mmCIF file with all atom_site columns, C-alpha atoms in Angstrom:
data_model
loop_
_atom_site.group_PDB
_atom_site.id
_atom_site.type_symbol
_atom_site.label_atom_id
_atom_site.label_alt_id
_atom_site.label_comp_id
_atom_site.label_asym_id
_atom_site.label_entity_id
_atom_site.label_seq_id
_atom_site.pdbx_PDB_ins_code
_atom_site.Cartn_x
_atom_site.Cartn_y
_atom_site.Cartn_z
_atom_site.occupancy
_atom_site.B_iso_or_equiv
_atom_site.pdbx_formal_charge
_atom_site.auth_seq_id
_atom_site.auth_comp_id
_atom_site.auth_asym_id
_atom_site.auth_atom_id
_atom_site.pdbx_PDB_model_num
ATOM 1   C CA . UNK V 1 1  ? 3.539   4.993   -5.877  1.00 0.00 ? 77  UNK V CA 1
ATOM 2   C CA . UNK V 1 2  ? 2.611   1.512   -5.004  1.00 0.00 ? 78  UNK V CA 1
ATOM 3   C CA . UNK V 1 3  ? 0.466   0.081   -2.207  1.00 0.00 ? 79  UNK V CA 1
ATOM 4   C CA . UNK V 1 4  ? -0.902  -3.175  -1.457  1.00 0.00 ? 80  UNK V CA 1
ATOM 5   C CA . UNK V 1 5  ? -4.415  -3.575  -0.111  1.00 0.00 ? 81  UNK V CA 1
ATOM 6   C CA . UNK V 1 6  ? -5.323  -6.948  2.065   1.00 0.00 ? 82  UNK V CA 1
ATOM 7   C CA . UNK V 1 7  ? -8.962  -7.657  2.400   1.00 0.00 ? 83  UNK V CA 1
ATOM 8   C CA . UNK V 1 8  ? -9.357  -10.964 5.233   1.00 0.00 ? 84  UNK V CA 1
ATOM 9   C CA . UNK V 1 9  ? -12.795 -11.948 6.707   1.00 0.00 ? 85  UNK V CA 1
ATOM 10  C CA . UNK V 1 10 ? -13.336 -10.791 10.211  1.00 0.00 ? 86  UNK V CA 1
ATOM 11  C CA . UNK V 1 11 ? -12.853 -13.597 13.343  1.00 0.00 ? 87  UNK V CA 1
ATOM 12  C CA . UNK V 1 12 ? -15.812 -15.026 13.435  1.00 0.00 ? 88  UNK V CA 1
ATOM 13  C CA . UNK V 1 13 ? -17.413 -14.973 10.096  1.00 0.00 ? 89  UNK V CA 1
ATOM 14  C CA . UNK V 1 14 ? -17.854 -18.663 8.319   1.00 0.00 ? 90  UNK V CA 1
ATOM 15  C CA . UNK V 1 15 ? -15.387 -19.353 5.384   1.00 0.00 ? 91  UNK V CA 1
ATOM 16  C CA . UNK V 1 16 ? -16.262 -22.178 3.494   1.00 0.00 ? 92  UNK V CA 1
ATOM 17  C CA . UNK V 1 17 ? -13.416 -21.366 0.783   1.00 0.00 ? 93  UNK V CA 1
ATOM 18  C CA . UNK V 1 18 ? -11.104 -22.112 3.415   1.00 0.00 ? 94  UNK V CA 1
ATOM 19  C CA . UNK V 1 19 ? -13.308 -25.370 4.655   1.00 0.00 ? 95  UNK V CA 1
ATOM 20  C CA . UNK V 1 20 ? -12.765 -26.699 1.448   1.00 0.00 ? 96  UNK V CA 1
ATOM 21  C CA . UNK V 1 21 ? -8.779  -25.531 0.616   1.00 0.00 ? 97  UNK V CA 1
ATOM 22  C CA . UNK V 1 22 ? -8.533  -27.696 4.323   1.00 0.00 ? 98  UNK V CA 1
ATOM 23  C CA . UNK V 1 23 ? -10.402 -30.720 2.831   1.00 0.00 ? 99  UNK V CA 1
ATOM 24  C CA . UNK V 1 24 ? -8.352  -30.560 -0.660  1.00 0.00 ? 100 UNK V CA 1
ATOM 25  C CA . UNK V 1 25 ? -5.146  -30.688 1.327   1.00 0.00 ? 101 UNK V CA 1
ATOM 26  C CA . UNK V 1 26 ? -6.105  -32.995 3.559   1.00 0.00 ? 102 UNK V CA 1
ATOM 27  C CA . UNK V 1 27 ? -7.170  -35.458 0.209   1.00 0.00 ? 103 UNK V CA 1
ATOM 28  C CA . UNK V 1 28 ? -4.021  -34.213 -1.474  1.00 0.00 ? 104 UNK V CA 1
ATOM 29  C CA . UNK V 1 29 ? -2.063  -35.983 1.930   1.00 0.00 ? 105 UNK V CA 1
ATOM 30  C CA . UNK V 1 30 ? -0.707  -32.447 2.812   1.00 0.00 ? 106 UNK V CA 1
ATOM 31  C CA . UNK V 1 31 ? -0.730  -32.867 6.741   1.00 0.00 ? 107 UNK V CA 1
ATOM 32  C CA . UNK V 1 32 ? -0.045  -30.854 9.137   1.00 0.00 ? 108 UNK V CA 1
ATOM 33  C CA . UNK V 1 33 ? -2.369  -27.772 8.198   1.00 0.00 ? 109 UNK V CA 1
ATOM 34  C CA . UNK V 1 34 ? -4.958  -27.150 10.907  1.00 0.00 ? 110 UNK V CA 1
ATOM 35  C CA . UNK V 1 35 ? -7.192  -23.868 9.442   1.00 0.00 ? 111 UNK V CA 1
ATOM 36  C CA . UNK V 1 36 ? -7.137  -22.121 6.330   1.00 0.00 ? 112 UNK V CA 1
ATOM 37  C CA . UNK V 1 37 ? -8.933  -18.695 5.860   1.00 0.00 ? 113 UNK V CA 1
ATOM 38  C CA . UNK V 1 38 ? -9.069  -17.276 1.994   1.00 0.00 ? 114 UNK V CA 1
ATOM 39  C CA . UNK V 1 39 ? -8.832  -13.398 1.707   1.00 0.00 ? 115 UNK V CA 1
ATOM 40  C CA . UNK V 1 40 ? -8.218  -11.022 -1.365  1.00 0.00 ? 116 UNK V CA 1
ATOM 41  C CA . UNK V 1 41 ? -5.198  -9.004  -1.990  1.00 0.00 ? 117 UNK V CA 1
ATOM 42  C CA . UNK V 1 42 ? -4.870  -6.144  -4.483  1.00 0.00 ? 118 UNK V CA 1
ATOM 43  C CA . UNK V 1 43 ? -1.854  -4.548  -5.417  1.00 0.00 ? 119 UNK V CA 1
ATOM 44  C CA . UNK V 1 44 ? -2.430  -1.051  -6.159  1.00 0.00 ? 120 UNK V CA 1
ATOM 45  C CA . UNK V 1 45 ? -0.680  1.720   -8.436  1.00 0.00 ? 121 UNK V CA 1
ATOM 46  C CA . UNK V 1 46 ? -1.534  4.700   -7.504  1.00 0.00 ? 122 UNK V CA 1
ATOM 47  C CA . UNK V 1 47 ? -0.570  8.236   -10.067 1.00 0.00 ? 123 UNK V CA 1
ATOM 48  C CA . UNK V 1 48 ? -0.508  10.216  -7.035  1.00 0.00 ? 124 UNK V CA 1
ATOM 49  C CA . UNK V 1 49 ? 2.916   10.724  -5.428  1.00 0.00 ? 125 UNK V CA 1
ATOM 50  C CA . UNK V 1 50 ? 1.654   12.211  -2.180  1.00 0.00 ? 126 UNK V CA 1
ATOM 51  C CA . UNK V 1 51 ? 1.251   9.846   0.474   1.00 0.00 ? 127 UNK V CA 1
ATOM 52  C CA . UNK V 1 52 ? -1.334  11.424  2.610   1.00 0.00 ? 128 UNK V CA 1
ATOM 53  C CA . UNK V 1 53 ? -3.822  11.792  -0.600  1.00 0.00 ? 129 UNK V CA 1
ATOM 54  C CA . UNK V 1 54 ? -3.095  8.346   -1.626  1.00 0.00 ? 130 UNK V CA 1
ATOM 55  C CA . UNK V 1 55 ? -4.086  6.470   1.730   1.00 0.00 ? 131 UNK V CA 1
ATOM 56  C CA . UNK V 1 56 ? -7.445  8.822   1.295   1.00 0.00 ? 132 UNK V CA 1
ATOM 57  C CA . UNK V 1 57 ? -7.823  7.671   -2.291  1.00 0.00 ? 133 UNK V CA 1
ATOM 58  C CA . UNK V 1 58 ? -7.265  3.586   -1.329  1.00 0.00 ? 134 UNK V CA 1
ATOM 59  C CA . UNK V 1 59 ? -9.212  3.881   1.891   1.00 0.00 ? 135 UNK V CA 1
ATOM 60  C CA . UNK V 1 60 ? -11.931 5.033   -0.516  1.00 0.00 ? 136 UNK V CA 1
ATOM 61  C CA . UNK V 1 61 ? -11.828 2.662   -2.679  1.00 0.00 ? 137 UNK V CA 1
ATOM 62  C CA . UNK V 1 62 ? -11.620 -0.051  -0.175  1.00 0.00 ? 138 UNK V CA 1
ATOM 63  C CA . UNK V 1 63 ? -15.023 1.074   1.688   1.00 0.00 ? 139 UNK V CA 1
ATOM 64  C CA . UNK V 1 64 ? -16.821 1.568   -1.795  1.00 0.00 ? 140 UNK V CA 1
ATOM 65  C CA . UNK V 1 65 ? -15.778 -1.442  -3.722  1.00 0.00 ? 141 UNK V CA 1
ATOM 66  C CA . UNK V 1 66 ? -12.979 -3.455  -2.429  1.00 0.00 ? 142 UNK V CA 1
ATOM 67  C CA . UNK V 1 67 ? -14.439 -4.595  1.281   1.00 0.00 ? 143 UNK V CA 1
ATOM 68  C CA . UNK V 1 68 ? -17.527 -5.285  2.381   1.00 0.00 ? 144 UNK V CA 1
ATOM 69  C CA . UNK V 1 69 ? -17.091 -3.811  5.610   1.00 0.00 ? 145 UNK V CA 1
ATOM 70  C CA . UNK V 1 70 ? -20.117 -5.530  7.168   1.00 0.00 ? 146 UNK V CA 1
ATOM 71  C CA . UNK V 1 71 ? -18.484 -9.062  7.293   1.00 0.00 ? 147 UNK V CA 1
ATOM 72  C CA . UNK V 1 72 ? -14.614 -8.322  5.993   1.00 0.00 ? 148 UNK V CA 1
ATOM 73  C CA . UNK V 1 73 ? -11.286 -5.999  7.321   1.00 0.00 ? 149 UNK V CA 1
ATOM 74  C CA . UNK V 1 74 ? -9.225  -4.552  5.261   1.00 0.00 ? 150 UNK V CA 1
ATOM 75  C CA . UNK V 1 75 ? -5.398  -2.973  5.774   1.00 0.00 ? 151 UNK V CA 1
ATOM 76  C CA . UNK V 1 76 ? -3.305  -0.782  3.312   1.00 0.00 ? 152 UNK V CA 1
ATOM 77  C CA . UNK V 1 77 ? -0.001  -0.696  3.109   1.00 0.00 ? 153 UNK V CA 1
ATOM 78  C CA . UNK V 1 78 ? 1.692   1.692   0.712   1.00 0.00 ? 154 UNK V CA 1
ATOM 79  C CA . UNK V 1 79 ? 4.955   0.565   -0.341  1.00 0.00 ? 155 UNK V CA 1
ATOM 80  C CA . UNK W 2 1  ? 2.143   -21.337 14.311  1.00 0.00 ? 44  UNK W CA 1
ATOM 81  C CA . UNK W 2 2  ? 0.534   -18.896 11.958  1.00 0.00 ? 45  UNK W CA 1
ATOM 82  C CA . UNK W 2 3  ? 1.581   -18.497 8.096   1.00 0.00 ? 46  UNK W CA 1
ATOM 83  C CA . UNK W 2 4  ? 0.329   -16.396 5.312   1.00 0.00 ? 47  UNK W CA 1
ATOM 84  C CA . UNK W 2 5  ? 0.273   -17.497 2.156   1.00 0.00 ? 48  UNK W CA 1
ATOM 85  C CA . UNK W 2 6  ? 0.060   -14.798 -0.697  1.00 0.00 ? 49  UNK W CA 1
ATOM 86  C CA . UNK W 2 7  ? -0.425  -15.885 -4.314  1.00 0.00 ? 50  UNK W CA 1
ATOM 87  C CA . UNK W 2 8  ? -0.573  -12.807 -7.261  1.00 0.00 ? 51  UNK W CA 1
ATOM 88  C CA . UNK W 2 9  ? -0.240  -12.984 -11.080 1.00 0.00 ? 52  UNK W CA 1
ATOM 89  C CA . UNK W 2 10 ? 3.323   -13.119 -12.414 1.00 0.00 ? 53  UNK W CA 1
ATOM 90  C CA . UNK W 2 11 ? 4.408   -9.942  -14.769 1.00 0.00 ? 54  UNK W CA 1
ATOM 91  C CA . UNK W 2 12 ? 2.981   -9.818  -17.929 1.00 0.00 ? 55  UNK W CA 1
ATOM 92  C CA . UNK W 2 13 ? 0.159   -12.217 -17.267 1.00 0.00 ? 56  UNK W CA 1
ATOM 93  C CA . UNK W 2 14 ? -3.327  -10.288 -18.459 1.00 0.00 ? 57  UNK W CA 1
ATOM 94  C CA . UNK W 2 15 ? -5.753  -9.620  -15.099 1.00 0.00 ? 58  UNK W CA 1
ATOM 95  C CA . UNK W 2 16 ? -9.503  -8.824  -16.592 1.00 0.00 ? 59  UNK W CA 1
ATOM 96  C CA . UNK W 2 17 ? -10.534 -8.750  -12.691 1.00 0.00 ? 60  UNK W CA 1
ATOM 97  C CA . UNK W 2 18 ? -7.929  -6.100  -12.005 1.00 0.00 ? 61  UNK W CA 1
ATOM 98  C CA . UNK W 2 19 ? -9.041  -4.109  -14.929 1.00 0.00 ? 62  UNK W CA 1
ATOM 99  C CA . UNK W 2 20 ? -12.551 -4.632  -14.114 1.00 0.00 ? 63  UNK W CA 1
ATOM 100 C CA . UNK W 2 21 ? -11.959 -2.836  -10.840 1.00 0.00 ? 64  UNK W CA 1
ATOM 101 C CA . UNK W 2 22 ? -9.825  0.276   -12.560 1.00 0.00 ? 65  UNK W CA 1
ATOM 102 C CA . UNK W 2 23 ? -13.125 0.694   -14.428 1.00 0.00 ? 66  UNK W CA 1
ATOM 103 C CA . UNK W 2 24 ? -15.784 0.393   -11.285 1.00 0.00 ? 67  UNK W CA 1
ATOM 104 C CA . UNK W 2 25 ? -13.360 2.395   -9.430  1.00 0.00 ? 68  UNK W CA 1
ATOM 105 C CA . UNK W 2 26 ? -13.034 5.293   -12.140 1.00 0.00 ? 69  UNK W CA 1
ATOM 106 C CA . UNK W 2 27 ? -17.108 5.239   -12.750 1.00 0.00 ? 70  UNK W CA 1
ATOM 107 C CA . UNK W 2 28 ? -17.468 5.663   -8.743  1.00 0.00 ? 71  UNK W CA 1
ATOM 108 C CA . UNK W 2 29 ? -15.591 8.749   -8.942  1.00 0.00 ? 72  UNK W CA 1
ATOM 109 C CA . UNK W 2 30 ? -12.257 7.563   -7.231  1.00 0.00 ? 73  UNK W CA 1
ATOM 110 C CA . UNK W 2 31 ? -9.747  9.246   -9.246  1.00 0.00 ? 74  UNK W CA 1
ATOM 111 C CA . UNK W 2 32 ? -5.964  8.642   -9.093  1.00 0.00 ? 75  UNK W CA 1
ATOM 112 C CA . UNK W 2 33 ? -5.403  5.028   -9.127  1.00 0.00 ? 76  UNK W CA 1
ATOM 113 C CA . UNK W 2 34 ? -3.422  4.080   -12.212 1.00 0.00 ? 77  UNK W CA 1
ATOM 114 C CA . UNK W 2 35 ? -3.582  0.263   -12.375 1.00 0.00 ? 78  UNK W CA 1
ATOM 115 C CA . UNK W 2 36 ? -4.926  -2.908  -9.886  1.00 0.00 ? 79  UNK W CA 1
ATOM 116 C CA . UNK W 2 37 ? -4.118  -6.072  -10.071 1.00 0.00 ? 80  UNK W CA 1
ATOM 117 C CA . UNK W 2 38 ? -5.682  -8.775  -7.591  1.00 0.00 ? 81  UNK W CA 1
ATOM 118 C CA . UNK W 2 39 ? -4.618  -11.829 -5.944  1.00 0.00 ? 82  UNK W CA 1
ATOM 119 C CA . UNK W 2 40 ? -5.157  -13.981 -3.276  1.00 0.00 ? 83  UNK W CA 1
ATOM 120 C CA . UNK W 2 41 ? -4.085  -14.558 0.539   1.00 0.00 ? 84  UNK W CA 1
ATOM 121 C CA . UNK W 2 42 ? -4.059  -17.356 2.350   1.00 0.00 ? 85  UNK W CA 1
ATOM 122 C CA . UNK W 2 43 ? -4.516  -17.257 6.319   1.00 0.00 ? 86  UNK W CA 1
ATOM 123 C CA . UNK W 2 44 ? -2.752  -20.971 7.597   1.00 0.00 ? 87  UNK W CA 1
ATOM 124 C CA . UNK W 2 45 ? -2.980  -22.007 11.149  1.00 0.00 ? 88  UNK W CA 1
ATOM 125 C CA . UNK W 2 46 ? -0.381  -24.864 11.522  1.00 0.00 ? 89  UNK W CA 1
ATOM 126 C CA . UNK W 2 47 ? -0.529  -27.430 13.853  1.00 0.00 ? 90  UNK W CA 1
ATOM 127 C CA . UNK W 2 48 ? 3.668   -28.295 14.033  1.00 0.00 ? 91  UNK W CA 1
ATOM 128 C CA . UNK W 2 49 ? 5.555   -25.735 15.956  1.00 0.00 ? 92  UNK W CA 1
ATOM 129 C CA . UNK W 2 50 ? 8.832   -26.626 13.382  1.00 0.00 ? 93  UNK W CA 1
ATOM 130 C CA . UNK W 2 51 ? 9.386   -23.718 11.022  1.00 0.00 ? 94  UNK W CA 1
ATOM 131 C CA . UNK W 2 52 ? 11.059  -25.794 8.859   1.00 0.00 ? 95  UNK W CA 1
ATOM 132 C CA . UNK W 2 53 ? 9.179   -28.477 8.587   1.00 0.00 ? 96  UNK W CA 1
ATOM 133 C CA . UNK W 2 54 ? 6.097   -25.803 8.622   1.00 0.00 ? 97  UNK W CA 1
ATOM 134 C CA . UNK W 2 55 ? 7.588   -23.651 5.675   1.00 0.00 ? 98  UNK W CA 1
ATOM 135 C CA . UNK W 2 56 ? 8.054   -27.399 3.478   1.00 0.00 ? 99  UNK W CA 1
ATOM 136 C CA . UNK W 2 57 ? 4.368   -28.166 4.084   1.00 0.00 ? 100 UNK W CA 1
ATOM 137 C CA . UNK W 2 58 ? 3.284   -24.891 2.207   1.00 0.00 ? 101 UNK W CA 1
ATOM 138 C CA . UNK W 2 59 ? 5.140   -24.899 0.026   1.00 0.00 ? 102 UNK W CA 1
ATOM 139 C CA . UNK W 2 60 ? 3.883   -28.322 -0.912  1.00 0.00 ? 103 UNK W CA 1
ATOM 140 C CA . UNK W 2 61 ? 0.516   -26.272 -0.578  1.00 0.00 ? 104 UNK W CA 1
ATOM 141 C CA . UNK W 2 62 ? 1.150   -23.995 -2.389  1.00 0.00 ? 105 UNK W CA 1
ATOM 142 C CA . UNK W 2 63 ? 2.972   -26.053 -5.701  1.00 0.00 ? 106 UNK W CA 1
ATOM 143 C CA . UNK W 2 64 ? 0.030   -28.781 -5.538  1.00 0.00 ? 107 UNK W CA 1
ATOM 144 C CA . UNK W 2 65 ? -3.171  -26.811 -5.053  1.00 0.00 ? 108 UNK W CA 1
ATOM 145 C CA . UNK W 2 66 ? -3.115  -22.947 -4.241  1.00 0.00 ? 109 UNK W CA 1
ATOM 146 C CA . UNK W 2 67 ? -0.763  -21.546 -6.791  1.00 0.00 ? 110 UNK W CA 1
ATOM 147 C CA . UNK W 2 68 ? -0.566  -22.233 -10.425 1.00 0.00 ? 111 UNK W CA 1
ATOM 148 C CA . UNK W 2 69 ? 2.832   -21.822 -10.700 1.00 0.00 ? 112 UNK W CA 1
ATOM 149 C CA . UNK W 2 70 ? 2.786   -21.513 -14.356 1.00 0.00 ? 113 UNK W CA 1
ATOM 150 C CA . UNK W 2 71 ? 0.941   -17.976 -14.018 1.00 0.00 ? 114 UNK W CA 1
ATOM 151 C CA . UNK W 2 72 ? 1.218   -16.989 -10.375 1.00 0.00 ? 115 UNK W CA 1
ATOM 152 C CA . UNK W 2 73 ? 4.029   -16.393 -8.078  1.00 0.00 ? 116 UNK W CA 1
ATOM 153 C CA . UNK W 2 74 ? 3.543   -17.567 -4.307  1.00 0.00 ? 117 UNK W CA 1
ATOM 154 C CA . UNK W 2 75 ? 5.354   -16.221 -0.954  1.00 0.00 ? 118 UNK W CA 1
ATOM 155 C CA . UNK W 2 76 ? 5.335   -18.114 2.262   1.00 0.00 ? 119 UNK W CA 1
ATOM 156 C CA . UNK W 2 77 ? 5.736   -15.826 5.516   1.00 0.00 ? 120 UNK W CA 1
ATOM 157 C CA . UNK W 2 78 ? 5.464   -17.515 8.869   1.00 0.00 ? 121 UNK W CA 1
ATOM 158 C CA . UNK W 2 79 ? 4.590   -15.594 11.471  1.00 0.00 ? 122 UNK W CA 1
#
């Protein structure tokens, strides 16, 4: 089973990553791009075929390593 | 108009950060995850309303600065 797990700064929080992804664009003379926010994504296989036990086993993982749930949100999908 | 942007590795292309997770995830005790692999999202706030001409802007994005299209694969979904 496969799942993909999307880690994105919560609203709010500064992202100079993105600042600076606008600033290259805008130098590169790609217009048209107002904000840019960088987030992580992880794609996931999992050995489990249950679904239930999986989502338990990825949400774990997400509030141990993957997210830092102070500043970031994170959503899994199972595919 | 809102886009996201999601870049991962093609197949076949080594990930030491994904395998670097496996291993932190296995020594915290979170069992049943078989293989990660990780790669990046990009939130886009556009300022054109145009889908089309939106979707040719990242593209352009994504083939001159966010992607390295020799060992990542990009998808564009405007939403």
């Amino acid at each position: 089973m496969k799942a993909r797990i999307t880690v994105t700064l919560k609203d709010g929080v500064l992202d100079p990553q993105g600042k600076a992804i606008e600033g290259a664009l805008r130098s590169l003379g790609v217009d048209g791009i107002a904000s840019v926010r960088q987030g992580k994504v992880f794609d996931v296989e999992l050995a489990s075929a249950d679904p239930e036990r999986a989502k338990a086993t990825l949400n774990s993982a997400c509030e141990r390593l993957l997210a830092n749930t102070v500043i970031e949100d994170y959503r899994v999908d199972v595919i």
